[in-house]
C-alpha atoms as a printed R data frame, in Angstrom:
    type eleno elety resid chain resno       x       y       z
1   ATOM     1    CA   MET     A     1 -12.793  11.508  -9.589
2   ATOM     2    CA   THR     A     2  -9.655   9.093  -9.734
3   ATOM     3    CA   LYS     A     3 -10.606   5.575 -10.486
4   ATOM     4    CA   LEU     A     4  -8.498   2.095 -10.033
5   ATOM     5    CA   GLU     A     5 -10.689  -0.292 -11.954
6   ATOM     6    CA   ILE     A     6  -9.926  -4.122 -11.820
7   ATOM     7    CA   ARG     A     7 -11.800  -6.367 -14.162
8   ATOM     8    CA   ASP     A     8 -11.593 -10.050 -13.980
9   ATOM     9    CA   LEU     A     9  -8.127  -9.952 -13.419
10  ATOM    10    CA   HIS     A    10  -6.309 -13.543 -13.552
11  ATOM    11    CA   VAL     A    11  -2.307 -13.568 -12.324
12  ATOM    12    CA   SER     A    12   0.028 -16.293 -12.370
13  ATOM    13    CA   VAL     A    13   3.711 -16.700 -11.000
14  ATOM    14    CA   ASP     A    14   6.589 -18.946 -12.085
15  ATOM    15    CA   THR     A    15   7.344 -21.705  -9.268
16  ATOM    16    CA   PRO     A    16  10.030 -24.436  -9.585
17  ATOM    17    CA   GLU     A    17   6.963 -26.721 -10.100
18  ATOM    18    CA   GLY     A    18   5.700 -24.685 -13.112
19  ATOM    19    CA   VAL     A    19   3.387 -21.792 -13.334
20  ATOM    20    CA   LYS     A    20   0.935 -21.249 -10.788
21  ATOM    21    CA   PRO     A    21  -2.341 -19.225 -11.051
22  ATOM    22    CA   ILE     A    22  -2.630 -17.056  -8.190
23  ATOM    23    CA   LEU     A    23  -5.443 -14.518  -8.810
24  ATOM    24    CA   LYS     A    24  -8.386 -16.215 -10.431
25  ATOM    25    CA   GLY     A    25 -10.783 -13.365 -11.543
26  ATOM    26    CA   VAL     A    26 -10.647 -10.399  -9.171
27  ATOM    27    CA   ASN     A    27 -13.007  -7.570  -9.805
28  ATOM    28    CA   LEU     A    28 -12.525  -4.214  -7.702
29  ATOM    29    CA   THR     A    29 -12.673  -0.461  -8.074
30  ATOM    30    CA   VAL     A    30 -11.243   1.951  -5.864
31  ATOM    31    CA   ALA     A    31 -12.292   5.870  -6.272
32  ATOM    32    CA   SER     A    32 -10.568   8.864  -4.719
33  ATOM    33    CA   GLY     A    33 -11.424   9.417  -1.056
34  ATOM    34    CA   GLN     A    34 -12.449   5.787  -0.647
35  ATOM    35    CA   THR     A    35 -10.795   3.296   1.758
36  ATOM    36    CA   HIS     A    36 -10.963  -0.374   0.809
37  ATOM    37    CA   ALA     A    37  -9.659  -3.011   3.302
38  ATOM    38    CA   ILE     A    38  -8.494  -6.175   1.681
39  ATOM    39    CA   MET     A    39  -8.622  -9.181   4.163
40  ATOM    40    CA   GLY     A    40  -8.132 -12.837   4.005
41  ATOM    41    CA   PRO     A    41  -5.840 -15.724   5.289
42  ATOM    42    CA   ASN     A    42  -2.442 -16.318   4.280
43  ATOM    43    CA   GLY     A    43  -1.709 -17.383   0.502
44  ATOM    44    CA   SER     A    44  -5.129 -16.151  -0.742
45  ATOM    45    CA   GLY     A    45  -3.410 -13.571  -3.166
46  ATOM    46    CA   LYS     A    46  -3.604 -10.213  -1.614
47  ATOM    47    CA   SER     A    47   0.073  -9.208  -1.701
48  ATOM    48    CA   THR     A    48   0.025 -10.857  -5.132
49  ATOM    49    CA   LEU     A    49  -2.659  -8.264  -6.208
50  ATOM    50    CA   ALA     A    50  -0.505  -5.337  -4.634
51  ATOM    51    CA   TYR     A    51   2.537  -6.198  -6.587
52  ATOM    52    CA   CYS     A    52   0.920  -7.023  -9.593
53  ATOM    53    CA   LEU     A    53  -0.613  -3.664  -9.873
54  ATOM    54    CA   ALA     A    54   2.784  -1.958  -8.880
55  ATOM    55    CA   GLY     A    55   4.371  -3.926 -12.148
56  ATOM    56    CA   HIS     A    56   6.334  -6.629 -10.446
57  ATOM    57    CA   PRO     A    57   8.083  -8.519 -12.893
58  ATOM    58    CA   LYS     A    58   7.571 -11.860 -11.230
59  ATOM    59    CA   TYR     A    59   3.850 -11.734 -11.964
60  ATOM    60    CA   LEU     A    60   2.167 -12.655 -15.167
61  ATOM    61    CA   VAL     A    61  -1.155 -11.117 -15.725
62  ATOM    62    CA   THR     A    62  -2.808 -13.888 -17.908
63  ATOM    63    CA   SER     A    63  -6.381 -12.058 -18.605
64  ATOM    64    CA   GLY     A    64  -8.229  -9.412 -17.522
65  ATOM    65    CA   SER     A    65  -7.585  -5.669 -17.243
66  ATOM    66    CA   VAL     A    66  -6.825  -2.935 -14.903
67  ATOM    67    CA   SER     A    67  -7.081   0.911 -15.529
68  ATOM    68    CA   LEU     A    68  -6.232   4.106 -13.800
69  ATOM    69    CA   GLU     A    69  -8.511   7.131 -14.806
70  ATOM    70    CA   GLY     A    70  -9.281   5.298 -18.062
71  ATOM    71    CA   GLU     A    71  -5.846   4.691 -18.961
72  ATOM    72    CA   ASP     A    72  -4.456   0.756 -19.376
73  ATOM    73    CA   LEU     A    73  -2.306   0.410 -16.033
74  ATOM    74    CA   LEU     A    74  -0.853  -2.800 -17.566
75  ATOM    75    CA   ALA     A    75   0.737  -1.377 -20.079
76  ATOM    76    CA   MET     A    76   2.617   1.079 -18.306
77  ATOM    77    CA   SER     A    77   6.090   0.655 -16.985
78  ATOM    78    CA   VAL     A    78   6.741   0.446 -13.223
79  ATOM    79    CA   ASP     A    79   8.015   4.285 -13.089
80  ATOM    80    CA   GLN     A    80   5.092   5.179 -15.411
81  ATOM    81    CA   ARG     A    81   2.320   3.810 -12.596
82  ATOM    82    CA   ALA     A    82   4.324   5.722 -10.460
83  ATOM    83    CA   ARG     A    83   3.884   9.062 -12.257
84  ATOM    84    CA   ALA     A    84   0.419   8.293 -13.058
85  ATOM    85    CA   GLY     A    85  -0.320   8.444  -9.199
86  ATOM    86    CA   LEU     A    86  -0.028   4.683  -8.338
87  ATOM    87    CA   PHE     A    87   1.789   4.184  -4.895
88  ATOM    88    CA   LEU     A    88   2.838   1.108  -3.069
89  ATOM    89    CA   ALA     A    89   3.858   0.903   0.740
90  ATOM    90    CA   MET     A    90   5.916  -2.365   0.817
91  ATOM    91    CA   GLN     A    91   5.258  -5.096   3.352
92  ATOM    92    CA   TYR     A    92   8.878  -5.772   3.502
93  ATOM    93    CA   PRO     A    93  10.768  -2.599   2.458
94  ATOM    94    CA   VAL     A    94  14.231  -3.010   1.022
95  ATOM    95    CA   GLU     A    95  17.508  -1.247   1.870
96  ATOM    96    CA   VAL     A    96  19.338   0.739  -0.507
97  ATOM    97    CA   PRO     A    97  22.760   1.283   0.661
98  ATOM    98    CA   GLY     A    98  24.517   4.663  -0.424
99  ATOM    99    CA   VAL     A    99  21.518   6.553  -1.112
100 ATOM   100    CA   THR     A   100  20.285   8.674   1.845
101 ATOM   101    CA   VAL     A   101  16.614   9.007   2.597
102 ATOM   102    CA   ALA     A   102  16.632  12.845   1.804
103 ATOM   103    CA   ASN     A   103  18.146  12.313  -1.760
104 ATOM   104    CA   PHE     A   104  15.910   9.477  -2.242
105 ATOM   105    CA   LEU     A   105  12.740  11.451  -1.280
106 ATOM   106    CA   ARG     A   106  13.680  14.455  -3.366
107 ATOM   107    CA   THR     A   107  14.600  12.504  -6.649
108 ATOM   108    CA   ALA     A   108  11.199  10.465  -6.272
109 ATOM   109    CA   LYS     A   109   9.180  13.698  -5.867
110 ATOM   110    CA   THR     A   110  11.072  14.964  -8.843
111 ATOM   111    CA   ALA     A   111  10.497  12.019 -10.917
112 ATOM   112    CA   VAL     A   112   6.773  11.677 -10.025
113 ATOM   113    CA   SER     A   113   5.901  15.691 -10.416
114 ATOM   114    CA   GLY     A   114   8.318  16.034 -13.462
115 ATOM   115    CA   GLN     A   115   9.886  18.981 -11.720
116 ATOM   116    CA   ALA     A   116  12.581  19.316  -8.750
117 ATOM   117    CA   PRO     A   117  10.682  20.985  -5.591
118 ATOM   118    CA   PRO     A   118  11.773  24.142  -4.523
119 ATOM   119    CA   LEU     A   119  14.594  23.162  -2.012
120 ATOM   120    CA   ARG     A   120  13.957  25.572   0.587
121 ATOM   121    CA   THR     A   121  10.204  24.733   0.877
122 ATOM   122    CA   TRP     A   122  11.052  21.118   0.273
123 ATOM   123    CA   VAL     A   123  13.443  20.692   3.292
124 ATOM   124    CA   ARG     A   124  10.638  22.167   5.584
125 ATOM   125    CA   GLN     A   125   7.874  20.081   4.331
126 ATOM   126    CA   VAL     A   126  10.193  17.148   4.718
127 ATOM   127    CA   GLY     A   127  11.142  17.855   8.355
128 ATOM   128    CA   GLN     A   128   7.412  18.786   9.234
129 ATOM   129    CA   ALA     A   129   6.279  15.587   7.934
130 ATOM   130    CA   MET     A   130   8.976  13.540   9.756
131 ATOM   131    CA   ASP     A   131   7.912  15.473  12.813
132 ATOM   132    CA   ALA     A   132   4.252  14.475  12.609
133 ATOM   133    CA   LEU     A   133   5.395  10.897  12.174
134 ATOM   134    CA   ARG     A   134   7.751  10.880  15.180
135 ATOM   135    CA   PHE     A   135  10.460   9.920  12.876
136 ATOM   136    CA   ASP     A   136  13.645  11.436  13.828
137 ATOM   137    CA   ARG     A   137  15.095  14.046  11.678
138 ATOM   138    CA   GLU     A   138  18.548  12.434  11.489
139 ATOM   139    CA   PHE     A   139  17.230   9.733   9.629
140 ATOM   140    CA   ALA     A   140  17.001  11.584   6.438
141 ATOM   141    CA   GLU     A   141  20.899  11.518   6.229
142 ATOM   142    CA   ARG     A   142  21.011   7.690   6.726
143 ATOM   143    CA   SER     A   143  20.819   5.359   3.785
144 ATOM   144    CA   VAL     A   144  17.327   4.230   3.118
145 ATOM   145    CA   ASN     A   145  16.298   1.691   5.425
146 ATOM   146    CA   GLU     A   146  19.473   0.436   6.400
147 ATOM   147    CA   GLY     A   147  19.566  -0.672   9.932
148 ATOM   148    CA   PHE     A   148  16.085   0.755  10.234
149 ATOM   149    CA   SER     A   149  13.629  -0.822  12.769
150 ATOM   150    CA   GLY     A   150  10.390  -2.488  11.422
151 ATOM   151    CA   GLY     A   151   8.740   0.337  12.848
152 ATOM   152    CA   GLU     A   152  11.266   2.904  11.211
153 ATOM   153    CA   LYS     A   153  10.920   1.574   7.929
154 ATOM   154    CA   LYS     A   154   6.790   1.514   7.938
155 ATOM   155    CA   ARG     A   155   7.226   5.271   9.161
156 ATOM   156    CA   HIS     A   156   9.394   5.688   5.913
157 ATOM   157    CA   GLU     A   157   6.888   4.463   3.701
158 ATOM   158    CA   ILE     A   158   4.161   6.612   5.073
159 ATOM   159    CA   LEU     A   159   6.520   9.410   4.723
160 ATOM   160    CA   GLN     A   160   6.738   8.625   1.201
161 ATOM   161    CA   MET     A   161   2.955   8.679   0.693
162 ATOM   162    CA   GLU     A   162   2.355  12.312   2.422
163 ATOM   163    CA   LEU     A   163   5.366  13.683   0.209
164 ATOM   164    CA   LEU     A   164   4.598  12.027  -3.013
165 ATOM   165    CA   GLU     A   165   0.758  12.790  -2.861
166 ATOM   166    CA   PRO     A   166  -0.545   9.457  -4.622
167 ATOM   167    CA   LYS     A   167  -4.003   9.302  -6.354
168 ATOM   168    CA   ILE     A   168  -4.350   5.562  -5.428
169 ATOM   169    CA   ALA     A   169  -2.028   4.095  -2.455
170 ATOM   170    CA   ILE     A   170  -1.644   0.439  -1.985
171 ATOM   171    CA   LEU     A   171  -0.748  -0.461   1.658
172 ATOM   172    CA   ASP     A   172   0.739  -3.987   1.964
173 ATOM   173    CA   GLU     A   173   0.283  -5.105   5.569
174 ATOM   174    CA   THR     A   174   1.568  -1.468   6.866
175 ATOM   175    CA   ASP     A   175   0.447  -2.732  10.484
176 ATOM   176    CA   SER     A   176   2.886  -5.731  10.410
177 ATOM   177    CA   GLY     A   177   5.635  -5.255  13.055
178 ATOM   178    CA   LEU     A   178   4.231  -2.191  14.945
179 ATOM   179    CA   ASP     A   179   3.672  -1.690  18.504
180 ATOM   180    CA   VAL     A   180   0.702  -0.060  19.845
181 ATOM   181    CA   ASP     A   181   1.913   3.566  19.728
182 ATOM   182    CA   ALA     A   182   3.717   3.252  16.274
183 ATOM   183    CA   LEU     A   183   0.429   1.689  14.773
184 ATOM   184    CA   ARG     A   184  -1.424   4.941  15.953
185 ATOM   185    CA   VAL     A   185   1.261   7.198  14.648
186 ATOM   186    CA   VAL     A   186   1.852   5.723  11.073
187 ATOM   187    CA   SER     A   187  -2.265   5.223  10.923
188 ATOM   188    CA   GLU     A   188  -2.584   8.885  11.412
189 ATOM   189    CA   GLY     A   189  -0.049   9.657   8.800
190 ATOM   190    CA   VAL     A   190  -2.218   7.848   6.569
191 ATOM   191    CA   ASN     A   191  -5.548   9.465   7.354
192 ATOM   192    CA   ARG     A   192  -3.542  12.731   7.127
193 ATOM   193    CA   ALA     A   193  -2.227  11.971   3.465
194 ATOM   194    CA   GLN     A   194  -5.896  11.077   2.421
195 ATOM   195    CA   ALA     A   195  -7.112  14.116   3.690
196 ATOM   196    CA   ALA     A   196  -4.887  16.419   2.069
197 ATOM   197    CA   THR     A   197  -4.816  14.494  -1.053
198 ATOM   198    CA   GLY     A   198  -8.393  12.727  -1.409
199 ATOM   199    CA   ALA     A   199  -6.392   9.793  -2.441
200 ATOM   200    CA   GLY     A   200  -8.210   6.118  -2.962
201 ATOM   201    CA   ILE     A   201  -6.804   3.709  -0.608
202 ATOM   202    CA   MET     A   202  -6.561  -0.251  -0.689
203 ATOM   203    CA   LEU     A   203  -5.501  -1.300   2.769
204 ATOM   204    CA   ILE     A   204  -4.319  -5.076   2.979
205 ATOM   205    CA   THR     A   205  -4.399  -6.580   6.407
206 ATOM   206    CA   HIS     A   206  -4.831  -9.389   8.610
207 ATOM   207    CA   TYR     A   207  -6.209  -7.648  11.621
208 ATOM   208    CA   THR     A   208  -8.872  -5.406  12.577
209 ATOM   209    CA   ARG     A   209  -6.779  -3.307  14.753
210 ATOM   210    CA   ILE     A   210  -5.263  -1.253  12.151
211 ATOM   211    CA   LEU     A   211  -9.018  -0.479  11.230
212 ATOM   212    CA   GLU     A   212  -9.575   1.142  14.510
213 ATOM   213    CA   TYR     A   213  -7.494   4.113  13.367
214 ATOM   214    CA   ILE     A   214  -8.109   4.034   9.520
215 ATOM   215    CA   LYS     A   215 -11.996   3.258   9.124
216 ATOM   216    CA   PRO     A   216 -12.736   1.245   5.947
217 ATOM   217    CA   ASP     A   217 -15.368   2.229   3.731
218 ATOM   218    CA   PHE     A   218 -15.667  -1.462   2.175
219 ATOM   219    CA   VAL     A   219 -14.096  -4.478   3.268
220 ATOM   220    CA   HIS     A   220 -13.137  -7.415   0.655
221 ATOM   221    CA   VAL     A   221 -12.423 -11.007   1.932
222 ATOM   222    CA   PHE     A   222  -9.765 -12.656  -0.253
223 ATOM   223    CA   VAL     A   223 -10.027 -16.486  -0.478
224 ATOM   224    CA   ASP     A   224  -7.963 -18.738  -2.886
225 ATOM   225    CA   GLY     A   225  -7.464 -15.923  -5.072
226 ATOM   226    CA   ARG     A   226 -10.911 -14.596  -5.452
227 ATOM   227    CA   ILE     A   227 -13.169 -11.892  -3.332
228 ATOM   228    CA   ALA     A   228 -15.165 -14.462  -1.441
229 ATOM   229    CA   GLU     A   229 -17.389 -11.710   0.383
230 ATOM   230    CA   GLU     A   230 -17.513  -7.907   0.314
231 ATOM   231    CA   GLY     A   231 -19.102  -5.707   2.668
232 ATOM   232    CA   GLY     A   232 -18.984  -2.688   5.149
233 ATOM   233    CA   PRO     A   233 -16.930  -2.285   8.449
234 ATOM   234    CA   ASP     A   234 -19.072  -4.875  10.281
235 ATOM   235    CA   LEU     A   235 -17.563  -7.519   7.791
236 ATOM   236    CA   ALA     A   236 -14.369  -6.778   9.531
237 ATOM   237    CA   THR     A   237 -15.709  -6.958  13.079
238 ATOM   238    CA   ARG     A   238 -17.245 -10.503  11.849
239 ATOM   239    CA   LEU     A   239 -14.156 -11.899  10.737
240 ATOM   240    CA   GLU     A   240 -12.213 -11.015  13.730
241 ATOM   241    CA   ALA     A   241 -14.717 -12.813  15.982
242 ATOM   242    CA   GLU     A   242 -15.432 -15.812  13.403
243 ATOM   243    CA   GLY     A   243 -12.055 -16.175  11.329
244 ATOM   244    CA   TYR     A   244 -11.765 -17.648   8.133
245 ATOM   245    CA   ASP     A   245 -12.853 -20.876   8.370
246 ATOM   246    CA   ARG     A   246 -16.344 -20.744   6.881
247 ATOM   247    CA   PHE     A   247 -14.688 -19.586   3.607
248 ATOM   248    CA   LEU     A   248 -11.981 -22.175   3.404
249 ATOM   249    CA   SER     A   249 -14.322 -24.998   4.083
250 ATOM   250    CA   ALA     A   250 -16.021 -23.859   0.732
251 ATOM   251    CA   VAL     A   251 -12.832 -23.936  -1.239
């Protein structure tokens, strides 16, 4: 069983006003097959956790540890983390002009797996995955995310997840900007990928609507850089009804 283990993680970021602590002692374990929903108000540290785990240089780990399958994740470069099985679906996917989706996907798969997939079977696999996501196959020949709508960018993120088959997937507000139909299709893609690989999922979201499609095993409430409360799916329902006021008043 794959485990991502976060222990007493403290993270800061440089700002014009100086170094600002964001994460203040996070403890969390995500194992194969589990889905963890990370919820909380804006500015609570949810996305900081995601980008720190992925290796964004903007974020400085001041103390604590993170391991993936017993290996020190924080000692790895960004590409080493990806090869070790970590995947991040970004909240704001970047555009890569001049690089087609088809070339990007095959290059990424080759880098992660260590060998190029057989072309004929790979093309078929990509096409089938795009069809399942209702992602027009013509997008395979377009530059990565260039001119894509918000929903198309999110479909492309989950297409990557399905094809790269990570051990742990971090989904940073994958539901933002999606209409009802796109939300369902994207969620089905996440569920399909998890069923095929047994991946552990860390799902960062503000709202419970995506949790109607992607059922969490655990819900964690982030407030002021810490996990303020943990529970099961019923906690998400309570947050929808009550909001975060009771947590914020205690900060």
